[in-house]
mmCIF file with all atom_site columns, C-alpha atoms in Angstrom:
data_model
loop_
_atom_site.group_PDB
_atom_site.id
_atom_site.type_symbol
_atom_site.label_atom_id
_atom_site.label_alt_id
_atom_site.label_comp_id
_atom_site.label_asym_id
_atom_site.label_entity_id
_atom_site.label_seq_id
_atom_site.pdbx_PDB_ins_code
_atom_site.Cartn_x
_atom_site.Cartn_y
_atom_site.Cartn_z
_atom_site.occupancy
_atom_site.B_iso_or_equiv
_atom_site.pdbx_formal_charge
_atom_site.auth_seq_id
_atom_site.auth_comp_id
_atom_site.auth_asym_id
_atom_site.auth_atom_id
_atom_site.pdbx_PDB_model_num
ATOM 1   C CA . UNK A 1 1   ? -0.041  0.152  0.198   1.00 0.00 ? 25  UNK A CA 1
ATOM 2   C CA . UNK A 1 2   ? 1.292   3.192  -1.073  1.00 0.00 ? 26  UNK A CA 1
ATOM 3   C CA . UNK A 1 3   ? 2.108   6.339  1.371   1.00 0.00 ? 27  UNK A CA 1
ATOM 4   C CA . UNK A 1 4   ? -0.506  8.427  0.092   1.00 0.00 ? 28  UNK A CA 1
ATOM 5   C CA . UNK A 1 5   ? -3.037  5.574  0.284   1.00 0.00 ? 29  UNK A CA 1
ATOM 6   C CA . UNK A 1 6   ? -2.407  5.719  3.888   1.00 0.00 ? 30  UNK A CA 1
ATOM 7   C CA . UNK A 1 7   ? -2.742  9.174  4.170   1.00 0.00 ? 31  UNK A CA 1
ATOM 8   C CA . UNK A 1 8   ? -5.958  9.179  2.586   1.00 0.00 ? 32  UNK A CA 1
ATOM 9   C CA . UNK A 1 9   ? -7.506  6.146  4.990   1.00 0.00 ? 33  UNK A CA 1
ATOM 10  C CA . UNK A 1 10  ? -6.267  8.210  7.633   1.00 0.00 ? 34  UNK A CA 1
ATOM 11  C CA . UNK A 1 11  ? -8.983  10.615 6.771   1.00 0.00 ? 35  UNK A CA 1
ATOM 12  C CA . UNK A 1 12  ? -11.546 8.160  6.507   1.00 0.00 ? 36  UNK A CA 1
ATOM 13  C CA . UNK A 1 13  ? -13.559 7.480  9.637   1.00 0.00 ? 37  UNK A CA 1
ATOM 14  C CA . UNK A 1 14  ? -16.894 6.701  8.772   1.00 0.00 ? 38  UNK A CA 1
ATOM 15  C CA . UNK A 1 15  ? -19.199 4.990  5.660   1.00 0.00 ? 39  UNK A CA 1
ATOM 16  C CA . UNK A 1 16  ? -21.860 4.234  4.579   1.00 0.00 ? 40  UNK A CA 1
ATOM 17  C CA . UNK A 1 17  ? -23.779 2.091  1.591   1.00 0.00 ? 41  UNK A CA 1
ATOM 18  C CA . UNK A 1 18  ? -27.531 1.596  0.814   1.00 0.00 ? 42  UNK A CA 1
ATOM 19  C CA . UNK A 1 19  ? -29.817 3.359  -2.103  1.00 0.00 ? 43  UNK A CA 1
ATOM 20  C CA . UNK A 1 20  ? -30.908 7.098  -2.692  1.00 0.00 ? 44  UNK A CA 1
ATOM 21  C CA . UNK A 1 21  ? -32.839 8.831  -5.271  1.00 0.00 ? 45  UNK A CA 1
ATOM 22  C CA . UNK A 1 22  ? -33.010 12.999 -6.422  1.00 0.00 ? 46  UNK A CA 1
ATOM 23  C CA . UNK A 1 23  ? -34.298 13.697 -9.562  1.00 0.00 ? 47  UNK A CA 1
ATOM 24  C CA . UNK A 1 24  ? -30.973 12.936 -11.951 1.00 0.00 ? 48  UNK A CA 1
ATOM 25  C CA . UNK A 1 25  ? -29.071 10.361 -10.125 1.00 0.00 ? 49  UNK A CA 1
ATOM 26  C CA . UNK A 1 26  ? -30.731 7.010  -8.484  1.00 0.00 ? 50  UNK A CA 1
ATOM 27  C CA . UNK A 1 27  ? -29.404 3.826  -7.318  1.00 0.00 ? 51  UNK A CA 1
ATOM 28  C CA . UNK A 1 28  ? -26.723 2.407  -4.837  1.00 0.00 ? 52  UNK A CA 1
ATOM 29  C CA . UNK A 1 29  ? -25.556 5.416  -2.900  1.00 0.00 ? 53  UNK A CA 1
ATOM 30  C CA . UNK A 1 30  ? -21.735 4.949  -1.148  1.00 0.00 ? 54  UNK A CA 1
ATOM 31  C CA . UNK A 1 31  ? -20.466 7.413  1.057   1.00 0.00 ? 55  UNK A CA 1
ATOM 32  C CA . UNK A 1 32  ? -17.091 8.324  2.911   1.00 0.00 ? 56  UNK A CA 1
ATOM 33  C CA . UNK A 1 33  ? -16.206 10.930 4.996   1.00 0.00 ? 57  UNK A CA 1
ATOM 34  C CA . UNK A 1 34  ? -14.777 12.183 8.782   1.00 0.00 ? 58  UNK A CA 1
ATOM 35  C CA . UNK A 1 35  ? -16.481 12.477 12.199  1.00 0.00 ? 59  UNK A CA 1
ATOM 36  C CA . UNK A 1 36  ? -15.612 16.358 11.011  1.00 0.00 ? 60  UNK A CA 1
ATOM 37  C CA . UNK A 1 37  ? -18.678 16.248 8.868   1.00 0.00 ? 61  UNK A CA 1
ATOM 38  C CA . UNK A 1 38  ? -17.500 16.014 5.475   1.00 0.00 ? 62  UNK A CA 1
ATOM 39  C CA . UNK A 1 39  ? -18.260 13.334 3.099   1.00 0.00 ? 63  UNK A CA 1
ATOM 40  C CA . UNK A 1 40  ? -17.809 12.377 -0.437  1.00 0.00 ? 64  UNK A CA 1
ATOM 41  C CA . UNK A 1 41  ? -21.321 10.956 -1.678  1.00 0.00 ? 65  UNK A CA 1
ATOM 42  C CA . UNK A 1 42  ? -21.188 8.544  -5.391  1.00 0.00 ? 66  UNK A CA 1
ATOM 43  C CA . UNK A 1 43  ? -24.811 7.893  -6.326  1.00 0.00 ? 67  UNK A CA 1
ATOM 44  C CA . UNK A 1 44  ? -24.457 5.316  -9.426  1.00 0.00 ? 68  UNK A CA 1
ATOM 45  C CA . UNK A 1 45  ? -27.440 3.627  -11.091 1.00 0.00 ? 69  UNK A CA 1
ATOM 46  C CA . UNK A 1 46  ? -26.138 1.377  -14.927 1.00 0.00 ? 70  UNK A CA 1
ATOM 47  C CA . UNK A 1 47  ? -27.721 -1.278 -17.152 1.00 0.00 ? 71  UNK A CA 1
ATOM 48  C CA . UNK A 1 48  ? -26.402 -2.717 -19.984 1.00 0.00 ? 72  UNK A CA 1
ATOM 49  C CA . UNK A 1 49  ? -28.152 -5.022 -22.485 1.00 0.00 ? 73  UNK A CA 1
ATOM 50  C CA . UNK A 1 50  ? -29.328 -5.289 -26.145 1.00 0.00 ? 74  UNK A CA 1
ATOM 51  C CA . UNK A 1 51  ? -32.532 -4.158 -27.888 1.00 0.00 ? 75  UNK A CA 1
ATOM 52  C CA . UNK A 1 52  ? -34.315 -5.533 -30.763 1.00 0.00 ? 76  UNK A CA 1
ATOM 53  C CA . UNK A 1 53  ? -35.029 -3.489 -33.671 1.00 0.00 ? 77  UNK A CA 1
ATOM 54  C CA . UNK A 1 54  ? -36.415 -4.004 -37.026 1.00 0.00 ? 78  UNK A CA 1
ATOM 55  C CA . UNK A 1 55  ? -35.125 -3.165 -40.763 1.00 0.00 ? 79  UNK A CA 1
ATOM 56  C CA . UNK A 1 56  ? -37.947 -3.211 -43.494 1.00 0.00 ? 80  UNK A CA 1
ATOM 57  C CA . UNK A 1 57  ? -39.687 -2.348 -46.815 1.00 0.00 ? 81  UNK A CA 1
ATOM 58  C CA . UNK A 1 58  ? -42.958 -2.548 -47.589 1.00 0.00 ? 82  UNK A CA 1
ATOM 59  C CA . UNK A 1 59  ? -45.260 -1.735 -50.591 1.00 0.00 ? 83  UNK A CA 1
ATOM 60  C CA . UNK A 1 60  ? -49.103 -1.102 -50.307 1.00 0.00 ? 84  UNK A CA 1
ATOM 61  C CA . UNK A 1 61  ? -51.461 -2.494 -52.909 1.00 0.00 ? 85  UNK A CA 1
ATOM 62  C CA . UNK A 1 62  ? -54.731 0.091  -52.918 1.00 0.00 ? 86  UNK A CA 1
ATOM 63  C CA . UNK A 1 63  ? -56.562 -1.640 -55.093 1.00 0.00 ? 87  UNK A CA 1
ATOM 64  C CA . UNK A 1 64  ? -56.839 -4.706 -52.940 1.00 0.00 ? 88  UNK A CA 1
ATOM 65  C CA . UNK A 1 65  ? -56.121 -3.363 -49.414 1.00 0.00 ? 89  UNK A CA 1
ATOM 66  C CA . UNK A 1 66  ? -52.782 -5.705 -49.320 1.00 0.00 ? 90  UNK A CA 1
ATOM 67  C CA . UNK A 1 67  ? -49.575 -4.422 -47.843 1.00 0.00 ? 91  UNK A CA 1
ATOM 68  C CA . UNK A 1 68  ? -46.095 -6.161 -50.155 1.00 0.00 ? 92  UNK A CA 1
ATOM 69  C CA . UNK A 1 69  ? -43.410 -7.092 -47.723 1.00 0.00 ? 93  UNK A CA 1
ATOM 70  C CA . UNK A 1 70  ? -40.276 -6.217 -49.914 1.00 0.00 ? 94  UNK A CA 1
ATOM 71  C CA . UNK A 1 71  ? -37.725 -7.216 -46.824 1.00 0.00 ? 95  UNK A CA 1
ATOM 72  C CA . UNK A 1 72  ? -37.729 -7.733 -43.089 1.00 0.00 ? 96  UNK A CA 1
ATOM 73  C CA . UNK A 1 73  ? -35.056 -8.888 -40.805 1.00 0.00 ? 97  UNK A CA 1
ATOM 74  C CA . UNK A 1 74  ? -34.564 -8.111 -36.728 1.00 0.00 ? 98  UNK A CA 1
ATOM 75  C CA . UNK A 1 75  ? -31.352 -7.212 -35.076 1.00 0.00 ? 99  UNK A CA 1
ATOM 76  C CA . UNK A 1 76  ? -30.531 -7.596 -31.787 1.00 0.00 ? 100 UNK A CA 1
ATOM 77  C CA . UNK A 1 77  ? -28.083 -4.056 -30.940 1.00 0.00 ? 101 UNK A CA 1
ATOM 78  C CA . UNK A 1 78  ? -26.422 -3.066 -27.577 1.00 0.00 ? 102 UNK A CA 1
ATOM 79  C CA . UNK A 1 79  ? -27.673 -0.424 -25.415 1.00 0.00 ? 103 UNK A CA 1
ATOM 80  C CA . UNK A 1 80  ? -26.472 1.056  -21.961 1.00 0.00 ? 104 UNK A CA 1
ATOM 81  C CA . UNK A 1 81  ? -27.863 3.703  -19.873 1.00 0.00 ? 105 UNK A CA 1
ATOM 82  C CA . UNK A 1 82  ? -25.926 5.247  -16.415 1.00 0.00 ? 106 UNK A CA 1
ATOM 83  C CA . UNK A 1 83  ? -27.196 8.215  -14.056 1.00 0.00 ? 107 UNK A CA 1
ATOM 84  C CA . UNK A 1 84  ? -24.534 9.419  -11.355 1.00 0.00 ? 108 UNK A CA 1
ATOM 85  C CA . UNK A 1 85  ? -24.393 12.097 -8.822  1.00 0.00 ? 109 UNK A CA 1
ATOM 86  C CA . UNK A 1 86  ? -21.054 13.292 -7.307  1.00 0.00 ? 110 UNK A CA 1
ATOM 87  C CA . UNK A 1 87  ? -21.138 15.092 -4.014  1.00 0.00 ? 111 UNK A CA 1
ATOM 88  C CA . UNK A 1 88  ? -19.577 16.990 -0.804  1.00 0.00 ? 112 UNK A CA 1
ATOM 89  C CA . UNK A 1 89  ? -21.940 16.895 1.912   1.00 0.00 ? 113 UNK A CA 1
ATOM 90  C CA . UNK A 1 90  ? -21.242 18.581 4.486   1.00 0.00 ? 114 UNK A CA 1
ATOM 91  C CA . UNK A 1 91  ? -22.948 16.935 8.039   1.00 0.00 ? 115 UNK A CA 1
ATOM 92  C CA . UNK A 1 92  ? -23.481 19.271 10.890  1.00 0.00 ? 116 UNK A CA 1
ATOM 93  C CA . UNK A 1 93  ? -23.788 17.959 14.660  1.00 0.00 ? 117 UNK A CA 1
ATOM 94  C CA . UNK A 1 94  ? -26.162 15.660 15.341  1.00 0.00 ? 118 UNK A CA 1
ATOM 95  C CA . UNK A 1 95  ? -29.580 16.725 17.322  1.00 0.00 ? 119 UNK A CA 1
ATOM 96  C CA . UNK A 1 96  ? -30.142 13.758 19.133  1.00 0.00 ? 120 UNK A CA 1
ATOM 97  C CA . UNK A 1 97  ? -31.803 11.395 16.597  1.00 0.00 ? 121 UNK A CA 1
ATOM 98  C CA . UNK A 1 98  ? -31.562 13.367 13.067  1.00 0.00 ? 122 UNK A CA 1
ATOM 99  C CA . UNK A 1 99  ? -28.831 15.660 11.720  1.00 0.00 ? 123 UNK A CA 1
ATOM 100 C CA . UNK A 1 100 ? -28.965 18.194 8.687   1.00 0.00 ? 124 UNK A CA 1
ATOM 101 C CA . UNK A 1 101 ? -26.887 18.276 6.218   1.00 0.00 ? 125 UNK A CA 1
ATOM 102 C CA . UNK A 1 102 ? -25.657 20.573 3.073   1.00 0.00 ? 126 UNK A CA 1
ATOM 103 C CA . UNK A 1 103 ? -24.246 19.300 -0.294  1.00 0.00 ? 127 UNK A CA 1
ATOM 104 C CA . UNK A 1 104 ? -22.835 20.480 -4.046  1.00 0.00 ? 128 UNK A CA 1
ATOM 105 C CA . UNK A 1 105 ? -21.418 18.402 -6.663  1.00 0.00 ? 129 UNK A CA 1
ATOM 106 C CA . UNK A 1 106 ? -22.257 17.519 -10.581 1.00 0.00 ? 130 UNK A CA 1
ATOM 107 C CA . UNK A 1 107 ? -25.337 14.854 -11.305 1.00 0.00 ? 131 UNK A CA 1
ATOM 108 C CA . UNK A 1 108 ? -26.602 13.115 -14.779 1.00 0.00 ? 132 UNK A CA 1
ATOM 109 C CA . UNK A 1 109 ? -27.256 10.937 -17.039 1.00 0.00 ? 133 UNK A CA 1
ATOM 110 C CA . UNK A 1 110 ? -25.241 9.300  -20.488 1.00 0.00 ? 134 UNK A CA 1
ATOM 111 C CA . UNK A 1 111 ? -27.638 7.195  -22.923 1.00 0.00 ? 135 UNK A CA 1
ATOM 112 C CA . UNK A 1 112 ? -26.660 4.953  -25.887 1.00 0.00 ? 136 UNK A CA 1
ATOM 113 C CA . UNK A 1 113 ? -30.390 3.053  -27.151 1.00 0.00 ? 137 UNK A CA 1
ATOM 114 C CA . UNK A 1 114 ? -31.888 2.110  -30.357 1.00 0.00 ? 138 UNK A CA 1
ATOM 115 C CA . UNK A 1 115 ? -35.026 3.113  -31.715 1.00 0.00 ? 139 UNK A CA 1
ATOM 116 C CA . UNK A 1 116 ? -37.059 2.122  -35.124 1.00 0.00 ? 140 UNK A CA 1
ATOM 117 C CA . UNK A 1 117 ? -37.477 5.536  -37.602 1.00 0.00 ? 141 UNK A CA 1
ATOM 118 C CA . UNK A 1 118 ? -40.964 4.431  -40.045 1.00 0.00 ? 142 UNK A CA 1
ATOM 119 C CA . UNK A 1 119 ? -40.606 6.549  -42.775 1.00 0.00 ? 143 UNK A CA 1
ATOM 120 C CA . UNK A 1 120 ? -43.571 6.728  -45.445 1.00 0.00 ? 144 UNK A CA 1
ATOM 121 C CA . UNK A 1 121 ? -44.232 7.505  -49.300 1.00 0.00 ? 145 UNK A CA 1
ATOM 122 C CA . UNK A 1 122 ? -47.569 8.479  -50.732 1.00 0.00 ? 146 UNK A CA 1
ATOM 123 C CA . UNK A 1 123 ? -46.757 9.156  -54.064 1.00 0.00 ? 147 UNK A CA 1
ATOM 124 C CA . UNK A 1 124 ? -45.360 5.272  -54.420 1.00 0.00 ? 148 UNK A CA 1
ATOM 125 C CA . UNK A 1 125 ? -47.213 4.408  -51.085 1.00 0.00 ? 149 UNK A CA 1
ATOM 126 C CA . UNK A 1 126 ? -43.913 2.623  -50.169 1.00 0.00 ? 150 UNK A CA 1
ATOM 127 C CA . UNK A 1 127 ? -42.854 2.371  -46.212 1.00 0.00 ? 151 UNK A CA 1
ATOM 128 C CA . UNK A 1 128 ? -39.714 1.915  -44.721 1.00 0.00 ? 152 UNK A CA 1
ATOM 129 C CA . UNK A 1 129 ? -38.513 0.944  -41.217 1.00 0.00 ? 153 UNK A CA 1
ATOM 130 C CA . UNK A 1 130 ? -35.152 2.236  -40.734 1.00 0.00 ? 154 UNK A CA 1
ATOM 131 C CA . UNK A 1 131 ? -32.969 1.212  -37.380 1.00 0.00 ? 155 UNK A CA 1
ATOM 132 C CA . UNK A 1 132 ? -31.694 4.141  -35.984 1.00 0.00 ? 156 UNK A CA 1
ATOM 133 C CA . UNK A 1 133 ? -28.897 4.984  -33.097 1.00 0.00 ? 157 UNK A CA 1
ATOM 134 C CA . UNK A 1 134 ? -29.865 7.678  -30.305 1.00 0.00 ? 158 UNK A CA 1
ATOM 135 C CA . UNK A 1 135 ? -27.578 8.673  -27.627 1.00 0.00 ? 159 UNK A CA 1
ATOM 136 C CA . UNK A 1 136 ? -28.013 11.445 -25.243 1.00 0.00 ? 160 UNK A CA 1
ATOM 137 C CA . UNK A 1 137 ? -25.711 13.328 -22.393 1.00 0.00 ? 161 UNK A CA 1
ATOM 138 C CA . UNK A 1 138 ? -27.045 15.084 -19.469 1.00 0.00 ? 162 UNK A CA 1
ATOM 139 C CA . UNK A 1 139 ? -25.208 16.655 -16.437 1.00 0.00 ? 163 UNK A CA 1
ATOM 140 C CA . UNK A 1 140 ? -24.417 19.753 -14.347 1.00 0.00 ? 164 UNK A CA 1
ATOM 141 C CA . UNK A 1 141 ? -24.450 21.035 -11.005 1.00 0.00 ? 165 UNK A CA 1
ATOM 142 C CA . UNK A 1 142 ? -26.458 20.487 -8.158  1.00 0.00 ? 166 UNK A CA 1
ATOM 143 C CA . UNK A 1 143 ? -26.944 21.694 -4.579  1.00 0.00 ? 167 UNK A CA 1
ATOM 144 C CA . UNK A 1 144 ? -28.986 19.808 -1.729  1.00 0.00 ? 168 UNK A CA 1
ATOM 145 C CA . UNK A 1 145 ? -30.647 20.852 1.660   1.00 0.00 ? 169 UNK A CA 1
ATOM 146 C CA . UNK A 1 146 ? -30.980 17.554 3.549   1.00 0.00 ? 170 UNK A CA 1
ATOM 147 C CA . UNK A 1 147 ? -31.549 15.398 6.802   1.00 0.00 ? 171 UNK A CA 1
ATOM 148 C CA . UNK A 1 148 ? -30.291 12.000 8.199   1.00 0.00 ? 172 UNK A CA 1
ATOM 149 C CA . UNK A 1 149 ? -33.058 10.151 10.747  1.00 0.00 ? 173 UNK A CA 1
ATOM 150 C CA . UNK A 1 150 ? -31.993 7.882  12.702  1.00 0.00 ? 174 UNK A CA 1
ATOM 151 C CA . UNK A 1 151 ? -34.962 6.034  13.594  1.00 0.00 ? 175 UNK A CA 1
ATOM 152 C CA . UNK A 1 152 ? -33.384 3.555  16.787  1.00 0.00 ? 176 UNK A CA 1
ATOM 153 C CA . UNK A 1 153 ? -31.490 6.816  18.370  1.00 0.00 ? 177 UNK A CA 1
ATOM 154 C CA . UNK A 1 154 ? -35.291 7.975  18.262  1.00 0.00 ? 178 UNK A CA 1
ATOM 155 C CA . UNK A 1 155 ? -36.716 4.073  19.374  1.00 0.00 ? 179 UNK A CA 1
ATOM 156 C CA . UNK A 1 156 ? -33.655 4.266  22.064  1.00 0.00 ? 180 UNK A CA 1
ATOM 157 C CA . UNK A 1 157 ? -34.937 7.893  23.197  1.00 0.00 ? 181 UNK A CA 1
ATOM 158 C CA . UNK A 1 158 ? -38.591 7.044  23.629  1.00 0.00 ? 182 UNK A CA 1
ATOM 159 C CA . UNK A 1 159 ? -37.651 3.409  25.588  1.00 0.00 ? 183 UNK A CA 1
ATOM 160 C CA . UNK A 1 160 ? -35.518 5.416  27.834  1.00 0.00 ? 184 UNK A CA 1
ATOM 161 C CA . UNK A 1 161 ? -32.811 2.313  27.391  1.00 0.00 ? 185 UNK A CA 1
ATOM 162 C CA . UNK A 1 162 ? -29.918 2.443  24.851  1.00 0.00 ? 186 UNK A CA 1
ATOM 163 C CA . UNK A 1 163 ? -30.265 0.102  21.662  1.00 0.00 ? 187 UNK A CA 1
ATOM 164 C CA . UNK A 1 164 ? -27.338 -1.881 20.561  1.00 0.00 ? 188 UNK A CA 1
ATOM 165 C CA . UNK A 1 165 ? -26.274 -0.525 16.631  1.00 0.00 ? 189 UNK A CA 1
ATOM 166 C CA . UNK A 1 166 ? -28.397 2.709  17.216  1.00 0.00 ? 190 UNK A CA 1
ATOM 167 C CA . UNK A 1 167 ? -26.629 4.565  14.885  1.00 0.00 ? 191 UNK A CA 1
ATOM 168 C CA . UNK A 1 168 ? -26.329 1.726  12.182  1.00 0.00 ? 192 UNK A CA 1
ATOM 169 C CA . UNK A 1 169 ? -29.192 2.411  9.826   1.00 0.00 ? 193 UNK A CA 1
ATOM 170 C CA . UNK A 1 170 ? -30.566 5.942  9.051   1.00 0.00 ? 194 UNK A CA 1
ATOM 171 C CA . UNK A 1 171 ? -32.984 7.476  6.884   1.00 0.00 ? 195 UNK A CA 1
ATOM 172 C CA . UNK A 1 172 ? -32.435 10.678 4.567   1.00 0.00 ? 196 UNK A CA 1
ATOM 173 C CA . UNK A 1 173 ? -35.029 12.978 3.207   1.00 0.00 ? 197 UNK A CA 1
ATOM 174 C CA . UNK A 1 174 ? -33.745 15.652 0.703   1.00 0.00 ? 198 UNK A CA 1
ATOM 175 C CA . UNK A 1 175 ? -36.245 19.108 1.301   1.00 0.00 ? 199 UNK A CA 1
ATOM 176 C CA . UNK A 1 176 ? -34.241 21.417 -1.609  1.00 0.00 ? 200 UNK A CA 1
ATOM 177 C CA . UNK A 1 177 ? -32.909 20.117 -4.744  1.00 0.00 ? 201 UNK A CA 1
ATOM 178 C CA . UNK A 1 178 ? -31.536 22.114 -7.611  1.00 0.00 ? 202 UNK A CA 1
ATOM 179 C CA . UNK A 1 179 ? -29.911 21.201 -10.574 1.00 0.00 ? 203 UNK A CA 1
ATOM 180 C CA . UNK A 1 180 ? -29.331 22.380 -13.826 1.00 0.00 ? 204 UNK A CA 1
ATOM 181 C CA . UNK A 1 181 ? -28.043 20.933 -17.246 1.00 0.00 ? 205 UNK A CA 1
ATOM 182 C CA . UNK A 1 182 ? -28.626 20.690 -20.928 1.00 0.00 ? 206 UNK A CA 1
ATOM 183 C CA . UNK A 1 183 ? -27.980 17.830 -23.264 1.00 0.00 ? 207 UNK A CA 1
ATOM 184 C CA . UNK A 1 184 ? -25.852 17.305 -25.460 1.00 0.00 ? 208 UNK A CA 1
ATOM 185 C CA . UNK A 1 185 ? -26.584 19.021 -29.347 1.00 0.00 ? 209 UNK A CA 1
ATOM 186 C CA . UNK A 1 186 ? -27.409 15.460 -31.166 1.00 0.00 ? 210 UNK A CA 1
ATOM 187 C CA . UNK A 1 187 ? -30.576 14.753 -28.808 1.00 0.00 ? 211 UNK A CA 1
ATOM 188 C CA . UNK A 1 188 ? -33.725 16.229 -29.614 1.00 0.00 ? 212 UNK A CA 1
ATOM 189 C CA . UNK A 1 189 ? -34.022 18.460 -26.764 1.00 0.00 ? 213 UNK A CA 1
ATOM 190 C CA . UNK A 1 190 ? -31.922 21.851 -26.897 1.00 0.00 ? 214 UNK A CA 1
ATOM 191 C CA . UNK A 1 191 ? -32.904 24.087 -24.058 1.00 0.00 ? 215 UNK A CA 1
ATOM 192 C CA . UNK A 1 192 ? -31.217 24.148 -20.557 1.00 0.00 ? 216 UNK A CA 1
ATOM 193 C CA . UNK A 1 193 ? -33.384 22.523 -17.567 1.00 0.00 ? 217 UNK A CA 1
ATOM 194 C CA . UNK A 1 194 ? -33.872 23.338 -13.882 1.00 0.00 ? 218 UNK A CA 1
ATOM 195 C CA . UNK A 1 195 ? -36.010 22.180 -11.307 1.00 0.00 ? 219 UNK A CA 1
ATOM 196 C CA . UNK A 1 196 ? -36.622 22.774 -7.529  1.00 0.00 ? 220 UNK A CA 1
ATOM 197 C CA . UNK A 1 197 ? -37.312 18.561 -6.230  1.00 0.00 ? 221 UNK A CA 1
ATOM 198 C CA . UNK A 1 198 ? -37.512 16.018 -3.500  1.00 0.00 ? 222 UNK A CA 1
ATOM 199 C CA . UNK A 1 199 ? -34.733 13.292 -2.880  1.00 0.00 ? 223 UNK A CA 1
ATOM 200 C CA . UNK A 1 200 ? -35.017 10.083 -0.302  1.00 0.00 ? 224 UNK A CA 1
ATOM 201 C CA . UNK A 1 201 ? -32.418 7.225  0.829   1.00 0.00 ? 225 UNK A CA 1
ATOM 202 C CA . UNK A 1 202 ? -31.832 4.332  3.145   1.00 0.00 ? 226 UNK A CA 1
ATOM 203 C CA . UNK A 1 203 ? -28.200 3.860  4.405   1.00 0.00 ? 227 UNK A CA 1
ATOM 204 C CA . UNK A 1 204 ? -26.224 1.202  6.964   1.00 0.00 ? 228 UNK A CA 1
ATOM 205 C CA . UNK A 1 205 ? -23.615 3.384  8.430   1.00 0.00 ? 229 UNK A CA 1
ATOM 206 C CA . UNK A 1 206 ? -20.327 2.429  10.004  1.00 0.00 ? 230 UNK A CA 1
#
């Protein structure tokens, strides 16, 4: 292990693993930080696979209301999508069973998928189906104000005795989320987006 790794792990005093959702990022949530309250937070969700698309050409015969197929082929093409969020969060002093925090970072989505473009020529009554690849990336800055809740700590307070591992599980609600992003030029939507939204999550802490 390098000296850099030893120094880095010397600053890391806690972490969390769970699931989180906000307007852009959703999926596995991983946090590493210090007891002084600064955490790095990664949210990641992705999928890969294959989708079936057709390539075809048809002729329409109006005299007998019949459609003739010149050719039709099906193809399996790869696709993927990924949602991500990367933040720096500042946690304030825990107040009994809840703890407020603020955060800033960058979030976005990236997708590559196939769709079928249908074209019609009414003069010669032909129609075609053409596979097309659509790719889009949306990303931008995000800010959040939220609150972590520790249900076992609350139960301990109500029951007036200390439960083991009372800070191991937490729920969070983000009461304010702002983000701004612009899709790449090759996508259909060309405008910027901004929105106030909400977020939530559940984590196992150590």
